[in-house]
Short mmCIF file of C-alpha atoms in Angstrom, two decimals:
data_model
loop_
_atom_site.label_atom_id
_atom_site.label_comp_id
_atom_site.label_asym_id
_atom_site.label_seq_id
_atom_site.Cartn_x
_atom_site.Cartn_y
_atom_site.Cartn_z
CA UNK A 1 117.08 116.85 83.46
CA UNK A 2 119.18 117.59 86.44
CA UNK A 3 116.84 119.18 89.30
CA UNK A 4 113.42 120.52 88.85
CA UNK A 5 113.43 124.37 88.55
CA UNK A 6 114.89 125.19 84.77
CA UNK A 7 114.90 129.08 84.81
CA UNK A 8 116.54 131.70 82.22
CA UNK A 9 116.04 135.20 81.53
CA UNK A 10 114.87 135.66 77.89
CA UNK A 11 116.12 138.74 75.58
CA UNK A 12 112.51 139.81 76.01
CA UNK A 13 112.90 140.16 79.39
CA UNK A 14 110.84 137.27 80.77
CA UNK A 15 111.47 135.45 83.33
CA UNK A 16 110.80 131.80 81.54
CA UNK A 17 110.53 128.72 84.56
CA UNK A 18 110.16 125.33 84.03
CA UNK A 19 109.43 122.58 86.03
CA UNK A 20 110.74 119.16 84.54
CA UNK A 21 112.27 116.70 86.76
CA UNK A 22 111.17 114.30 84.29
CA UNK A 23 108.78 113.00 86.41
CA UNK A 24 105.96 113.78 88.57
CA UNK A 25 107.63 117.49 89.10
CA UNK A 26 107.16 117.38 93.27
CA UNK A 27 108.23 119.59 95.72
CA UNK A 28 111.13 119.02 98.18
CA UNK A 29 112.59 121.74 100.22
CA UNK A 30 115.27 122.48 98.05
CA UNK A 31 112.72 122.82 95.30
CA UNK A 32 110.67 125.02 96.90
CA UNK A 33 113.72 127.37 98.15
CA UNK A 34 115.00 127.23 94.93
CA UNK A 35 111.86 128.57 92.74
CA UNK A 36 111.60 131.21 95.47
CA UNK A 37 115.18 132.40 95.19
CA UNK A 38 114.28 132.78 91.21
CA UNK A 39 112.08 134.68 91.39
CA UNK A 40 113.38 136.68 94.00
CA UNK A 41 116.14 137.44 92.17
CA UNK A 42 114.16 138.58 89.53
CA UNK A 43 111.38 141.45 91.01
CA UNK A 44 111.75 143.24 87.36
CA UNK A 45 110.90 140.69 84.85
CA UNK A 46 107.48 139.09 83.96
CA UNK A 47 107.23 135.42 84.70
CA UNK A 48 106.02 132.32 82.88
CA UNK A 49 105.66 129.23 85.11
CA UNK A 50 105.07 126.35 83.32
CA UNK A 51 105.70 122.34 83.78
CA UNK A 52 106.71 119.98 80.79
CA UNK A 53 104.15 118.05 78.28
CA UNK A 54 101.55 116.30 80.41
CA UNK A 55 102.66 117.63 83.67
CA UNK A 56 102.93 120.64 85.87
CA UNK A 57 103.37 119.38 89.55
CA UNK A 58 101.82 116.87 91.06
CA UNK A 59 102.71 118.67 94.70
CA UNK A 60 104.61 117.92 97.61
CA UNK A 61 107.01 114.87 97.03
CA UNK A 62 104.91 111.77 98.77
CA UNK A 63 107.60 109.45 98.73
CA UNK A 64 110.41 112.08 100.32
CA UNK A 65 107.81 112.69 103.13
CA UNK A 66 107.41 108.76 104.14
CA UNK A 67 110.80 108.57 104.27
CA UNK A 68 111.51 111.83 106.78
CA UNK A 69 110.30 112.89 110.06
CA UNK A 70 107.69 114.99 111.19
CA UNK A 71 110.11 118.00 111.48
CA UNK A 72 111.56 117.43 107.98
CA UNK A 73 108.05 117.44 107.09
CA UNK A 74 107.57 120.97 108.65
CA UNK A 75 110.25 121.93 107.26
CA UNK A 76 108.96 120.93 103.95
CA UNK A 77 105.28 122.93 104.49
CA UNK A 78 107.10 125.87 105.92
CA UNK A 79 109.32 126.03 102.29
CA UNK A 80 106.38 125.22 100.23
CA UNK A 81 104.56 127.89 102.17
CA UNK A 82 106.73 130.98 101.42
CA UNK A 83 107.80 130.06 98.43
CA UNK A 84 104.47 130.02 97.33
CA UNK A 85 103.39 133.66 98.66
CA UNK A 86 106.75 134.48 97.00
CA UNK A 87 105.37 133.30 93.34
CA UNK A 88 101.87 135.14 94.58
CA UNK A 89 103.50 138.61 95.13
CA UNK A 90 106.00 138.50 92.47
CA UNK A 91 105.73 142.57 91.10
CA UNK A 92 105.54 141.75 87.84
CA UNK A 93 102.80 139.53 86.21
CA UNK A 94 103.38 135.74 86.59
CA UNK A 95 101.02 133.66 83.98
CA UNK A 96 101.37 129.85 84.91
CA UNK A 97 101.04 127.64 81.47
CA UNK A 98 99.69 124.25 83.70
CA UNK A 99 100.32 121.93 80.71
CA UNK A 100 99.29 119.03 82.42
CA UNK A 101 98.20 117.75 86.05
CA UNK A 102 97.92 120.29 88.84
CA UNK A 103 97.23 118.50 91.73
CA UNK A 104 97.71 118.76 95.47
CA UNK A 105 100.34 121.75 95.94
CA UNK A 106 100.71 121.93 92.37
CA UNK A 107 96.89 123.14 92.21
CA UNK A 108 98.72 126.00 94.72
CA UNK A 109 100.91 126.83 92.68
CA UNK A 110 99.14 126.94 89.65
CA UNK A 111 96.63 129.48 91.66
CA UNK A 112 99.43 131.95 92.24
CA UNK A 113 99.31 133.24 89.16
CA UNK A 114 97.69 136.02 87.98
CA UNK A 115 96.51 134.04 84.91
CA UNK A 116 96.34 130.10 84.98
CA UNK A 117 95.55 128.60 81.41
CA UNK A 118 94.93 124.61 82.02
CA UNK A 119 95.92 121.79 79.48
CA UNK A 120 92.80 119.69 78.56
CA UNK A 121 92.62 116.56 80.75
CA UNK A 122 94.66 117.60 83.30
CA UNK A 123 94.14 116.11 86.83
CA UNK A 124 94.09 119.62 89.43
CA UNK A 125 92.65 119.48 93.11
CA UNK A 126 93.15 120.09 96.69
CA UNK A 127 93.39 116.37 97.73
CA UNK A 128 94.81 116.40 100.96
CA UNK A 129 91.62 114.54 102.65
CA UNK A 130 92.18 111.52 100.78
CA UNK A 131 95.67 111.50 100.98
CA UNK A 132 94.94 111.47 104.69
CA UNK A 133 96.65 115.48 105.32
CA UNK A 134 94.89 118.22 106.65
CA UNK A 135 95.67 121.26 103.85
CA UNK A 136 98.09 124.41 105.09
CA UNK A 137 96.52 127.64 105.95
CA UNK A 138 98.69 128.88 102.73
CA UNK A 139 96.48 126.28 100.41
CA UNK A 140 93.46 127.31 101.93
CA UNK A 141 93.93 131.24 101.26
CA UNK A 142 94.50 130.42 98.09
CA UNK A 143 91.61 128.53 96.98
CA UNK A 144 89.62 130.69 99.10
CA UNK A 145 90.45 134.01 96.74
CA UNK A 146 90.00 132.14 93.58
CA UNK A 147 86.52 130.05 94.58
CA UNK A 148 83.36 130.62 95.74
CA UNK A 149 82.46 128.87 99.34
CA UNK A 150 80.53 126.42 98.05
CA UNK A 151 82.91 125.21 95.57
CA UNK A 152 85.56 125.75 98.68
CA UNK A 153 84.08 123.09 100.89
CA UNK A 154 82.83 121.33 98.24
CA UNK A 155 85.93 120.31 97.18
CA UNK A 156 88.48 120.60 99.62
CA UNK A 157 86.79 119.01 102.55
CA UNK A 158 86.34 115.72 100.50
CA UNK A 159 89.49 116.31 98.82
CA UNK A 160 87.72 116.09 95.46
CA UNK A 161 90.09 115.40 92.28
CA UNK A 162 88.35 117.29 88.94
CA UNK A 163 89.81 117.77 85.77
CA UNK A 164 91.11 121.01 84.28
CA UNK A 165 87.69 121.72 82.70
CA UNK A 166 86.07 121.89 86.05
CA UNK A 167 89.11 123.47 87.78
CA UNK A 168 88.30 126.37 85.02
CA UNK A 169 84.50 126.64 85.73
CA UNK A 170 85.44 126.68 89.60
CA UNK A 171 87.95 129.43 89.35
CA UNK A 172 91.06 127.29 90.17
CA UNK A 173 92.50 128.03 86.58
CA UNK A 174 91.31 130.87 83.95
CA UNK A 175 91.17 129.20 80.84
CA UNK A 176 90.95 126.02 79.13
CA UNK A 177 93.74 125.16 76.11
CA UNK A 178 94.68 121.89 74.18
CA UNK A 179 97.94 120.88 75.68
CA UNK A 180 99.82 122.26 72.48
CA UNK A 181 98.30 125.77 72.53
CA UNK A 182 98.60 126.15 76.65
CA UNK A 183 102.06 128.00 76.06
CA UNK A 184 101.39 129.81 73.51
CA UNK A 185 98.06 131.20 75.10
CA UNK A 186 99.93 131.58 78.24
CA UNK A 187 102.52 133.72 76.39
CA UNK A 188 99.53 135.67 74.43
CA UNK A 189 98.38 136.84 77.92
CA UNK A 190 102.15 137.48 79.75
CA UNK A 191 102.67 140.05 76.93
CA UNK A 192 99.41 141.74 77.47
CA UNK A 193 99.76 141.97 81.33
CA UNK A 194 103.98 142.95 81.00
CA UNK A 195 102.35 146.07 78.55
CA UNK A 196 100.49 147.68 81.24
CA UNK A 197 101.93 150.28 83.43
CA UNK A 198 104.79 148.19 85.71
CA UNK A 199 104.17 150.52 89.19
CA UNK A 200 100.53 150.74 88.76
CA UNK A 201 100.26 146.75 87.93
CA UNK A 202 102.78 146.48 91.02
CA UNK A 203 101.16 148.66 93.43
CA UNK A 204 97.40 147.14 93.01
CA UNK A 205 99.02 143.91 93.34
CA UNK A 206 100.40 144.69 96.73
CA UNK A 207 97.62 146.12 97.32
CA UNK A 208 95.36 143.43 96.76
CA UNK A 209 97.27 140.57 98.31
CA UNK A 210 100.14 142.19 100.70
CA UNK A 211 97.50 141.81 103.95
CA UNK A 212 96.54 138.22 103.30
CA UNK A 213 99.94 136.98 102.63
CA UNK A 214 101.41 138.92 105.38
CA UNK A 215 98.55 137.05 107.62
CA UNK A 216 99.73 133.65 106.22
CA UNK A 217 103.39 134.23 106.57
CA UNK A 218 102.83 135.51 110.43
CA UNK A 219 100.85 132.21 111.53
CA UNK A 220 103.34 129.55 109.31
CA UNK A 221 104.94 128.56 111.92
CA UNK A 222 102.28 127.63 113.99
CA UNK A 223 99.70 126.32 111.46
CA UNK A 224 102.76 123.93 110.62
CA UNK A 225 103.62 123.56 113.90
CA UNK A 226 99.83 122.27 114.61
CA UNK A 227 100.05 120.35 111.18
CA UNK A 228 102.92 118.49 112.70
CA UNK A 229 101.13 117.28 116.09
CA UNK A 230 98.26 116.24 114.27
CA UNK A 231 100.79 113.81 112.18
CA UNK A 232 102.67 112.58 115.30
CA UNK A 233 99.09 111.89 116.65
CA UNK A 234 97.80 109.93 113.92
CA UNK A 235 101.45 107.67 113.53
CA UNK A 236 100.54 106.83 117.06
#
């Protein structure tokens, strides 16, 4: 397919994005910007995020971050960092259908939602450590609301990979599915959230997570910025 983000408005109303880039599904700054802007553009409709067979993201784009410079790569956490409170304070439910690996940023992403349902044997994780990154302040918000501190350090300091069973029993996704009945349980739930009252679901959202990703949006910049040094540092 031709880019990543695959988005149309349904005659139900959903907002139905997916992520295929026929590949690993990683995240550039365009990417990023674009998923925001779709959702964005969409503050009325109910959202369901989901990736292709086998894959939902495998996180920020490895390859496009050797080849740039420390500011591109800024540039790339800053992106990845709003667009990703963006997806977390969408109005209107937003049930992510992971259908396959979740890893890295893509274990983010998939934890924006306010239901995750995980494809069985699916590869999810906040990896940075071994990938030799220190994880955002936006990545560890996120995990932080969904797992307990044990499981928090547990896993992030190491930079543990688990699979999607353990991601469930940790609180990183809500349910377990084969990989052909992740939609459709993914769509079971979107319908039951879009039926409840739209300002009330709205409102308790915001009220819920407004603070925290107000907090995270105010200190990007410099979390990134220190993110940055520490990579300059370590390249010598």
């Amino acid at each position: 397919p031709d880019g990543t983000v695959h988005a149309r408005l349904r005659d139900d109303g959903v907002l139905d994005v997916r992520l295929d880039d026929g590949g690993p599904n990683v995240l550039r700054p365009d990417v990023c910007v674009q998923l925001g802007d779709v959702l964005a553009a969409h503050p009325d409709s109910p959202v369901l995020l989901r990736g292709r067979d086998g894959m939902f993201s495998a996180g920020l784009d490895l390859r496009w971050m050797v080849a740039n410079r420390p500011a591109e790569i800024g540039e790339l956490l800053r992106a990845c960092g709003r667009m990703l409170m963006r997806v977390r304070t969408h109005p209107r439910p937003v049930v992510v259908a992971a259908t396959g690996h979740a890893i890295a940023a893509g274990t983010m992403l998939a934890m924006c939602g306010d239901h995750v349902v995980a494809a069985e044997g699916g590869a999810w994780g906040l990896n940075e450590t071994t990938n030799g990154m220190e994880i955002p302040r936006f990545g560890i918000d996120l995990a932080a609301a969904r797992l307990a501190p044990r499981d928090l350090d547990g896993l992030l300091v190491p930079g543990e990979r688990i699979d999607a069973s353990r991601a469930v029993a940790v609180g990183m996704a809500d349910v377990l599915a084969a990989p052909s009945d992740v939609v459709t349980q993914a769509e079971a739930r979107l319908a039951q959230l879009a039926a409840l009252p739209s300002i009330a679901y709205a409102g308790n959202k915001h009220r819920l997570r407004a603070s925290s990703t107000a907090r995270v949006l105010a200190e990007l910049d410099a979390d990134v910025d220190e993110l940055v040094a520490g990579m300059i540092r370590a390249a010598g």
